[in-house]
Coordinates of C-alpha atoms in Angstrom, one line a residue:
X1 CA 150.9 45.6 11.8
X2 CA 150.6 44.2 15.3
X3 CA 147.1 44.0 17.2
X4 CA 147.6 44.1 21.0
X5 CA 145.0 42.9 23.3
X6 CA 146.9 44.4 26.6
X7 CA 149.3 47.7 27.7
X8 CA 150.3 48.8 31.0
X9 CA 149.1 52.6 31.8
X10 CA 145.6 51.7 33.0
X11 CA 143.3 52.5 30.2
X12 CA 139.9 53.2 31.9
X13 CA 136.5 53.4 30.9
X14 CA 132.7 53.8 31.6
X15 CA 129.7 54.2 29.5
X16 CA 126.1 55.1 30.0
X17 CA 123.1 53.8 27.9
X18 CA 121.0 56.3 26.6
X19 CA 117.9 55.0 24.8
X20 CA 119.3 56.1 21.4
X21 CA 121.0 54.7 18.3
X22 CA 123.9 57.1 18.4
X23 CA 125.2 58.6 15.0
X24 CA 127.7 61.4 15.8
X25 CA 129.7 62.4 18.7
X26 CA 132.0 65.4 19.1
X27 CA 134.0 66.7 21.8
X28 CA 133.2 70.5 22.8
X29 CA 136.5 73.1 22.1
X30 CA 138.2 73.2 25.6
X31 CA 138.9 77.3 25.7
X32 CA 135.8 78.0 27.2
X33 CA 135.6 78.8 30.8
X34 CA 132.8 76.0 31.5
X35 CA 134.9 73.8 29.3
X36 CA 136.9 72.5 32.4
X37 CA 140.6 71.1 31.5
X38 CA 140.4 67.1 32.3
X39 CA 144.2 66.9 32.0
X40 CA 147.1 69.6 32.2
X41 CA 149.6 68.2 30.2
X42 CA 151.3 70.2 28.3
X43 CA 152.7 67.6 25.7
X44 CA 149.3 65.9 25.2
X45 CA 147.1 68.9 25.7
X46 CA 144.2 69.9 27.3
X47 CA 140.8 67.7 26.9
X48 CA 137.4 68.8 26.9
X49 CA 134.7 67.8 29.5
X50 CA 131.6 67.4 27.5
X51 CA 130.4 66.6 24.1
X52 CA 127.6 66.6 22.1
X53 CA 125.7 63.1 20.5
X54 CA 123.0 63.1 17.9
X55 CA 121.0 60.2 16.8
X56 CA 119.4 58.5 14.5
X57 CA 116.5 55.8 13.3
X58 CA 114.2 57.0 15.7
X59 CA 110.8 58.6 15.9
X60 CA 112.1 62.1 17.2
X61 CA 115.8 62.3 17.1
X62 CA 118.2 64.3 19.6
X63 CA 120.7 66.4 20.2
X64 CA 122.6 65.7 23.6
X65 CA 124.9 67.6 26.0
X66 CA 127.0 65.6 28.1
X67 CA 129.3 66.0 31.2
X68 CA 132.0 63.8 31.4
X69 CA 133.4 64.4 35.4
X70 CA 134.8 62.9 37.8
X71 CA 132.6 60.7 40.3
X72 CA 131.6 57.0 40.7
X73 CA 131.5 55.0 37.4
X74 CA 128.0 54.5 35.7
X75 CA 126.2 51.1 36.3
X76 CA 125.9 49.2 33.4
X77 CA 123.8 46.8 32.8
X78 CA 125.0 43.2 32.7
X79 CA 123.2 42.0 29.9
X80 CA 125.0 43.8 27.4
X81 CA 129.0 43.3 27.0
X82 CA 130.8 46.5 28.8
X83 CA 133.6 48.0 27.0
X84 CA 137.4 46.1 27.1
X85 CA 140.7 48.2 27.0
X86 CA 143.6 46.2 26.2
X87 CA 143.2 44.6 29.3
X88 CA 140.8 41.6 30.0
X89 CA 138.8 43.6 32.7
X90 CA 139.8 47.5 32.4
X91 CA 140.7 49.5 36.0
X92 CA 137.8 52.1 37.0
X93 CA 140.0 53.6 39.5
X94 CA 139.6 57.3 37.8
X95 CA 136.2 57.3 39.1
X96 CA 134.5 58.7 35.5
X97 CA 130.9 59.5 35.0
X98 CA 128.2 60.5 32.4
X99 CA 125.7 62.6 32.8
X100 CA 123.1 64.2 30.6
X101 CA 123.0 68.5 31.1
X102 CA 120.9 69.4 28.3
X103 CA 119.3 67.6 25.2
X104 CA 117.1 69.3 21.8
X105 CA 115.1 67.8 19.3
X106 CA 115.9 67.6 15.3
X107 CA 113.6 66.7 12.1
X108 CA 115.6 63.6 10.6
X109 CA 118.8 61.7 11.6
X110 CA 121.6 63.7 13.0
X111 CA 124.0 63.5 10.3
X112 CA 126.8 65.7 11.3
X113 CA 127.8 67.8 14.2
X114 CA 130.7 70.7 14.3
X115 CA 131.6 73.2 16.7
X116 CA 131.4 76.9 15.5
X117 CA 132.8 77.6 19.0
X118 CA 133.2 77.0 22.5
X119 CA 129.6 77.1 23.3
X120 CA 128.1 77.3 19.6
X121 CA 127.7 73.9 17.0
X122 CA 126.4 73.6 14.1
X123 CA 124.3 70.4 13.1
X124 CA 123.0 68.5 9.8
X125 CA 119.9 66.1 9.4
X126 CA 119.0 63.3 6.7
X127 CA 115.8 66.0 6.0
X128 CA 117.7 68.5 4.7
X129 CA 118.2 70.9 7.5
X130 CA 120.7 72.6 9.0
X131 CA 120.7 74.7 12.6
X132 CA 122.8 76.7 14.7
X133 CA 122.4 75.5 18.3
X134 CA 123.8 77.6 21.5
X135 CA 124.8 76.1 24.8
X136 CA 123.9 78.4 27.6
X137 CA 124.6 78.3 31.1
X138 CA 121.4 77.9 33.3
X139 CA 122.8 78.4 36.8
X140 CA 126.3 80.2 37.5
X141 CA 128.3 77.0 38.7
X142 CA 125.9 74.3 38.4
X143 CA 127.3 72.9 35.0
X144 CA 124.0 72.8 33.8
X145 CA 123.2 74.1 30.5
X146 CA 120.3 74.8 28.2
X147 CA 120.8 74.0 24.0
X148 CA 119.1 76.8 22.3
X149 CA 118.6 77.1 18.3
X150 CA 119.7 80.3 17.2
X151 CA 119.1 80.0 13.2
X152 CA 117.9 77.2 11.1
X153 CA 118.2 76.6 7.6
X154 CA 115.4 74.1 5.7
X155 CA 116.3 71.8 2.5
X156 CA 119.6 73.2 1.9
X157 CA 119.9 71.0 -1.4
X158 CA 117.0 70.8 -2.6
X159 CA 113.8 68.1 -2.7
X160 CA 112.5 66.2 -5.1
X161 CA 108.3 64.8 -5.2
X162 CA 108.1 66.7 -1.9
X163 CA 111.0 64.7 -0.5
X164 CA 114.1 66.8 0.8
X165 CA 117.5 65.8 -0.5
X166 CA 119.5 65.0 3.2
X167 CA 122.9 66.3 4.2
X168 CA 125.8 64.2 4.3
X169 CA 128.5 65.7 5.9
X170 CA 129.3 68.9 7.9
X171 CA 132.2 71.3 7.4
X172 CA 132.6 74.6 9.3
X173 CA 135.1 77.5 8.9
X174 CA 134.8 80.3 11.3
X175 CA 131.4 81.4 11.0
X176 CA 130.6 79.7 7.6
X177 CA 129.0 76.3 7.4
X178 CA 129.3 73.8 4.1
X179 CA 127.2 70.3 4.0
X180 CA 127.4 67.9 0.9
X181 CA 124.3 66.9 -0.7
X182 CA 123.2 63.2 -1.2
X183 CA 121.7 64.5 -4.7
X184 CA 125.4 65.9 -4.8
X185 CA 125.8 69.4 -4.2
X186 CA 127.1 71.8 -2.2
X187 CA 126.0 74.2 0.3
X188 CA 127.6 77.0 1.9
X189 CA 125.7 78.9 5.1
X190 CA 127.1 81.6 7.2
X191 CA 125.6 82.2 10.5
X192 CA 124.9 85.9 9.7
X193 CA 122.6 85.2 7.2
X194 CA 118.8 83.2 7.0
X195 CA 120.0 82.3 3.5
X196 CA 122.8 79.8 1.7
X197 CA 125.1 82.0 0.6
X198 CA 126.5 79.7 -2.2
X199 CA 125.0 76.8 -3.8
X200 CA 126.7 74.6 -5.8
X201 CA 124.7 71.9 -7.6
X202 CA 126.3 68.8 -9.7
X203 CA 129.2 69.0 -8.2
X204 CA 128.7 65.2 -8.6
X205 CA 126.3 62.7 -10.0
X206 CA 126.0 60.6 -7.1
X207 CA 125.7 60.8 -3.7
X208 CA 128.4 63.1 -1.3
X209 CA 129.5 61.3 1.4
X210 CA 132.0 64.4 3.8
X211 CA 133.2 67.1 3.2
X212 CA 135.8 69.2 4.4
X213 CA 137.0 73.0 4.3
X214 CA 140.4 72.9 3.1
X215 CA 140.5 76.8 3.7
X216 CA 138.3 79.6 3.6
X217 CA 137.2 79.4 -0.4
X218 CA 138.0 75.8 -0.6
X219 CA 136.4 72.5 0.0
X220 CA 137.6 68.8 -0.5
X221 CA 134.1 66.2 -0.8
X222 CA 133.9 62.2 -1.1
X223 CA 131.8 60.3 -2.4
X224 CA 130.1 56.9 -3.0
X225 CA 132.5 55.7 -5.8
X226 CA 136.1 56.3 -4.2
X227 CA 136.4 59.4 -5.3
X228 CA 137.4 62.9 -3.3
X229 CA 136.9 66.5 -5.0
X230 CA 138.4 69.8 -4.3
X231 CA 135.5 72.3 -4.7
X232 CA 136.3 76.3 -4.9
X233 CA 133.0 78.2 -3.7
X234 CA 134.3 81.2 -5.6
X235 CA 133.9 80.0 -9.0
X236 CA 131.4 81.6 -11.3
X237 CA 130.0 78.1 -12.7
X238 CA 130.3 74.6 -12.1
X239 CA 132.1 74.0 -14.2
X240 CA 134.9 75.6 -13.0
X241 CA 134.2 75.1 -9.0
X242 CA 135.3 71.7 -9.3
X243 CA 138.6 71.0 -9.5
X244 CA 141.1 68.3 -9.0
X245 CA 139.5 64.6 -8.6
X246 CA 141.5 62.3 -6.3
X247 CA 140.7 58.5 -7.5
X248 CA 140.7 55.6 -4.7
X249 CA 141.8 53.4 -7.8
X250 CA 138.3 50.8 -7.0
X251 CA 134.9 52.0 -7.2
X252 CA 134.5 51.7 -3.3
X253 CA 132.8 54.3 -0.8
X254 CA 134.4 56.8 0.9
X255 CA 132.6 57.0 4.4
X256 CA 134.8 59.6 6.0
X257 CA 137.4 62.2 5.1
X258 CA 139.7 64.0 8.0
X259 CA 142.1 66.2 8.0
X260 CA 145.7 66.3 9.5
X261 CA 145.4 68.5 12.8
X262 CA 148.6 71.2 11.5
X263 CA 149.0 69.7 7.6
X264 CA 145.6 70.4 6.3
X265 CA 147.3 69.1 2.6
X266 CA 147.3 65.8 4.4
X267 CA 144.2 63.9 4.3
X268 CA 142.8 60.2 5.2
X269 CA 139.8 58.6 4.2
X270 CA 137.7 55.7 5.7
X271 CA 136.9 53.3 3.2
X272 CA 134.2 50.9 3.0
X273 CA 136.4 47.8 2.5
X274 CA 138.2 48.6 5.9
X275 CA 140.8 50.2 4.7
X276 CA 142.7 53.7 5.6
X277 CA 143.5 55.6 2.6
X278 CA 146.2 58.3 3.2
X279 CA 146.2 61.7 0.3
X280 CA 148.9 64.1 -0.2
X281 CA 146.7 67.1 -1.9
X282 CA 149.2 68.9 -2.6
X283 CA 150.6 65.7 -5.3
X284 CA 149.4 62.8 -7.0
X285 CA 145.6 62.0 -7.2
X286 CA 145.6 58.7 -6.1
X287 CA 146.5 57.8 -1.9
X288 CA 150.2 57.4 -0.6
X289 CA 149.3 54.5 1.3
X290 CA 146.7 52.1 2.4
X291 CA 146.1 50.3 5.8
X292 CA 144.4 47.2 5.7
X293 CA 141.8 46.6 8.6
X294 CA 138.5 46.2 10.0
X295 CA 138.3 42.7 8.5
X296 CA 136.7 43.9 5.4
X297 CA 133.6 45.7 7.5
X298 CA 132.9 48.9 6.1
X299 CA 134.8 52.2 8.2
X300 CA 132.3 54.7 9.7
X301 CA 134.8 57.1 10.6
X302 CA 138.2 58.0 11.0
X303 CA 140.4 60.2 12.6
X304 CA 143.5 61.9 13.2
X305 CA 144.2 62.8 17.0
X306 CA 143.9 66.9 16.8
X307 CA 147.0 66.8 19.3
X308 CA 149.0 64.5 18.2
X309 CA 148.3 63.2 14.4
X310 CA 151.1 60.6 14.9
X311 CA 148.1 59.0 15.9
X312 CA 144.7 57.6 14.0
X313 CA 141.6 56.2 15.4
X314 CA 138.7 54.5 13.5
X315 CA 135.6 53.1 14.2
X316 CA 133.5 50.4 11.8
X317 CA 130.4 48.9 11.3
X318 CA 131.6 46.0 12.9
X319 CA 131.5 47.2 16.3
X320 CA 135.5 47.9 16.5
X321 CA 137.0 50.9 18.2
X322 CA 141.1 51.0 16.5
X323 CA 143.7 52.8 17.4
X324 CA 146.5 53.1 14.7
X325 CA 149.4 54.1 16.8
X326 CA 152.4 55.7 14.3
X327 CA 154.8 56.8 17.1
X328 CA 157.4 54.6 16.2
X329 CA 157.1 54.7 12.7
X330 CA 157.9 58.6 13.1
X331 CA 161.3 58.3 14.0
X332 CA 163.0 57.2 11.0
X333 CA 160.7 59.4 8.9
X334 CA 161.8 62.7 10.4
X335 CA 165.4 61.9 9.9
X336 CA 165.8 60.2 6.4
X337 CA 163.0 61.7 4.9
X338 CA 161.7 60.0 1.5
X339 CA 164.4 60.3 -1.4
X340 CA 162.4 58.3 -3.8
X341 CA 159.3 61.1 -3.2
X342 CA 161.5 64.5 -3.4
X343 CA 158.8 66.6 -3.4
X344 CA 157.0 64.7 -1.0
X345 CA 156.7 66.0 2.9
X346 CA 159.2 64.5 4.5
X347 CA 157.6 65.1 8.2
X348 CA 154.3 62.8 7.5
X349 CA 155.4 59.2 8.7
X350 CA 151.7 58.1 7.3
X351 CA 153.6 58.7 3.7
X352 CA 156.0 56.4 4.3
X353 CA 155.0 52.7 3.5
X354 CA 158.1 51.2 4.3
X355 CA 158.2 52.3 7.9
X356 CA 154.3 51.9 8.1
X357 CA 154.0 48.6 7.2
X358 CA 155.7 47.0 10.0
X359 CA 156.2 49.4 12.8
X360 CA 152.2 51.3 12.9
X361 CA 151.2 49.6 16.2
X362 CA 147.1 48.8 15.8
X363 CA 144.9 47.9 18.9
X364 CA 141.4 47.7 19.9
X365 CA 140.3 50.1 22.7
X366 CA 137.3 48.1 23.5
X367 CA 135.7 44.7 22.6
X368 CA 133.7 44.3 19.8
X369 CA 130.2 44.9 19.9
X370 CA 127.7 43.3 18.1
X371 CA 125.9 46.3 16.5
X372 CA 127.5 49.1 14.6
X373 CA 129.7 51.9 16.0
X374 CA 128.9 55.3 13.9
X375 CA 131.1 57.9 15.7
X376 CA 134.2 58.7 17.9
X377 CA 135.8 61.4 18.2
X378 CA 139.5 62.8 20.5
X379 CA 140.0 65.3 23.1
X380 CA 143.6 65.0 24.7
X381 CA 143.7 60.6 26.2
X382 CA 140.0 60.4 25.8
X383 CA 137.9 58.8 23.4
X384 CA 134.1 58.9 22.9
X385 CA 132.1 56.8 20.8
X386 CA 128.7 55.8 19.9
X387 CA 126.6 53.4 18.0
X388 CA 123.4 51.7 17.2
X389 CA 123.9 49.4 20.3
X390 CA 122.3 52.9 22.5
X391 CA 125.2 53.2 24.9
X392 CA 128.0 56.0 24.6
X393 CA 131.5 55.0 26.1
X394 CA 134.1 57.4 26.9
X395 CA 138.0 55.8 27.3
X396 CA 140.8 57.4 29.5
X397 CA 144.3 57.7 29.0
X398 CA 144.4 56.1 25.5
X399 CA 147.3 58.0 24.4
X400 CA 149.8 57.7 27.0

């Protein structure tokens, strides 16, 4: 794999400090009126103009609306490193801004955030709780909004000696709602309804670390010892909810589970070693391939682009921001297919180690920082991401 430190195309950035040790940032859906496009490309989609951060580690934590818009850049302050593209010193000539529209507080760390809808997200805390949050216009064309909470759910899994068991990881499915337990259960909320509307408990003995729907009755979960689950929430018992265990091969954390944008058999995992670990759900229960990187720092998220899953980005505790760029390992794939994996889909280039291993193009979108990046997610050529180091950064044109 190559690392490049420059690429013509002008990746941009800007950032804005915001007092806060950031733990999850999400992009809001772009079909809502007030979601303004930020690009019209057809072949890389449209791109969303605000997200959401929650933090973390602090006294009373936050949710956070943000508008990312056109205007002058935000000052940054010069005692702390700025963000690097692939060039030394990055072009601000797009002009980008931050600005804060709305912002509600949360009992615990922010643990997970997920849009229900344009203008609807749901959101998990280390506490145990779990709220649905509205965004509302305040003034007809001012881009200001208000965050309301609209139903709240408390210890979903459980306490123990008064203390309640935290979420660790947030799924959502049309109107239903599934978090992982760190006791290791499961529980499934709809938004229609004040109470869990499934509970699964012992789904594992140790802590969950995501969890995804795979579809509607159906949930894959990670956890602390390499290990992914698929779950049905139809099942009568335990027993038989839980169903086939994918193994990493090493007792080593799964921090993060996502899932192909238009393959949702086709799964990735962040591991704690650094590595990408790449599942087929549909096949054997151990990954397809693994990408070494990170340096051995533990991954705090990964990703596949929702437009264009030729392309994965990750994030570590190491302050790196990676961008694992499989567009030319594509080509061969969709042609030759994989004759020694028959029943394998052909179409998934991140199946294919022989045309990974030398032609996935990796990069860092900005320089290292020297505290912990715990979020990022993709909205058409932007980036966001955030970390304990109290800034969020948002990068432009990252996939060209």
């Amino acid at each position: 794999m190559m690392m490049d430190s420059s690429r013509a195309g002008g990746l941009t950035s800007c950032g804005q400090y915001v007092s806060r040790k950031i733990n999850v940032v999400r992009w809001q859906p772009v079909t809502h009126p007030w979601a303004q496009l930020a690009h019209g490309d057809p072949d890389r989609g449209p791109s969303a103009k605000h997200f959401v951060s929650g933090s973390w580690d602090d006294d009373r934590n936050q949710l956070q609306w943000w508008d990312f818009r056109g205007s002058q850049p935000s000052a940054m302050d010069d005692s702390e490193d700025p963000p690097r593209s692939r060039s030394a010193h990055p072009p601000q000539s797009a002009h980008h801004s931050l600005q804060l529209a709305a912002q509600l507080d949360v009992c615990g760390d922010v643990q997970g955030i997920q849009f229900l809808s344009d203008d609807t997200l749901a959101a998990a805390t280390s506490q145990g709780q779990v709220q649905v949050v509205q965004a509302k216009a305040s003034n007809a064309g001012s881009g200001r909004v208000a965050l309301e909470s609209a139903r709240h759910w408390s210890t979903v899994h459980g306490q123990r000696f008064g203390s309640p068991y935290g979420c660790m990881g947030l799924a959502v499915f049309e109107g239903l709602i599934a978090t992982g337990g760190q006791n290791g259960s499961v529980a499934v909320l709809d938004v229609k309804s004040s109470t869990p509307v499934g509970k699964l408990d012992g789904v594992d003995s140790s802590s969950l670390t995501d969890i995804l729907f795979i579809k509607q009755n159906s949930l894959l979960v990670s956890n602390v010892r390499g290990q992914m689950r698929l779950v049905d929430t139809r099942a009568p018992d335990i027993k038989s909810a839980v169903g086939t265990t994918y193994v990493f091969g090493e007792p080593i954390r799964i921090n993060s589970i996502a899932q192909h944008a238009s393959q949702p058999h086709i799964v990735c995992s962040g591991m704690e070693n650094g590595s990408i670990a790449f599942w087929d759900l549909r096949g054997q229960p151990h990954p397809i391939t693994i990408l070494k990187g990170h340096e051995n720092s533990s991954i705090s998220e990964v990703i596949f682009h929702p437009q264009q899953p030729e392309h994965v980005l990750s994030c570590s505790q190491n302050g790196e921001v990676w961008h694992w760029n499989g567009t030319a390992a594509s080509r061969p794939v969709l042609t030759q297919g994989t004759a020694n994996n028959p029943g394998m889909d052909n179409k998934c280039l991140w199946f294919n180690n022989d045309a990974l291993k030398h032609r996935v193009n990796t990069e860092a979108l900005m320089q290292s920082q020297h505290l912990p990046i715990n979020s990022l997610d993709a909205s058409g050529p932007y980036v966001v991401v955030g970390g304990d180091s109290e800034a969020i950064y948002v990068m432009s044109n990252v996939i060209m």
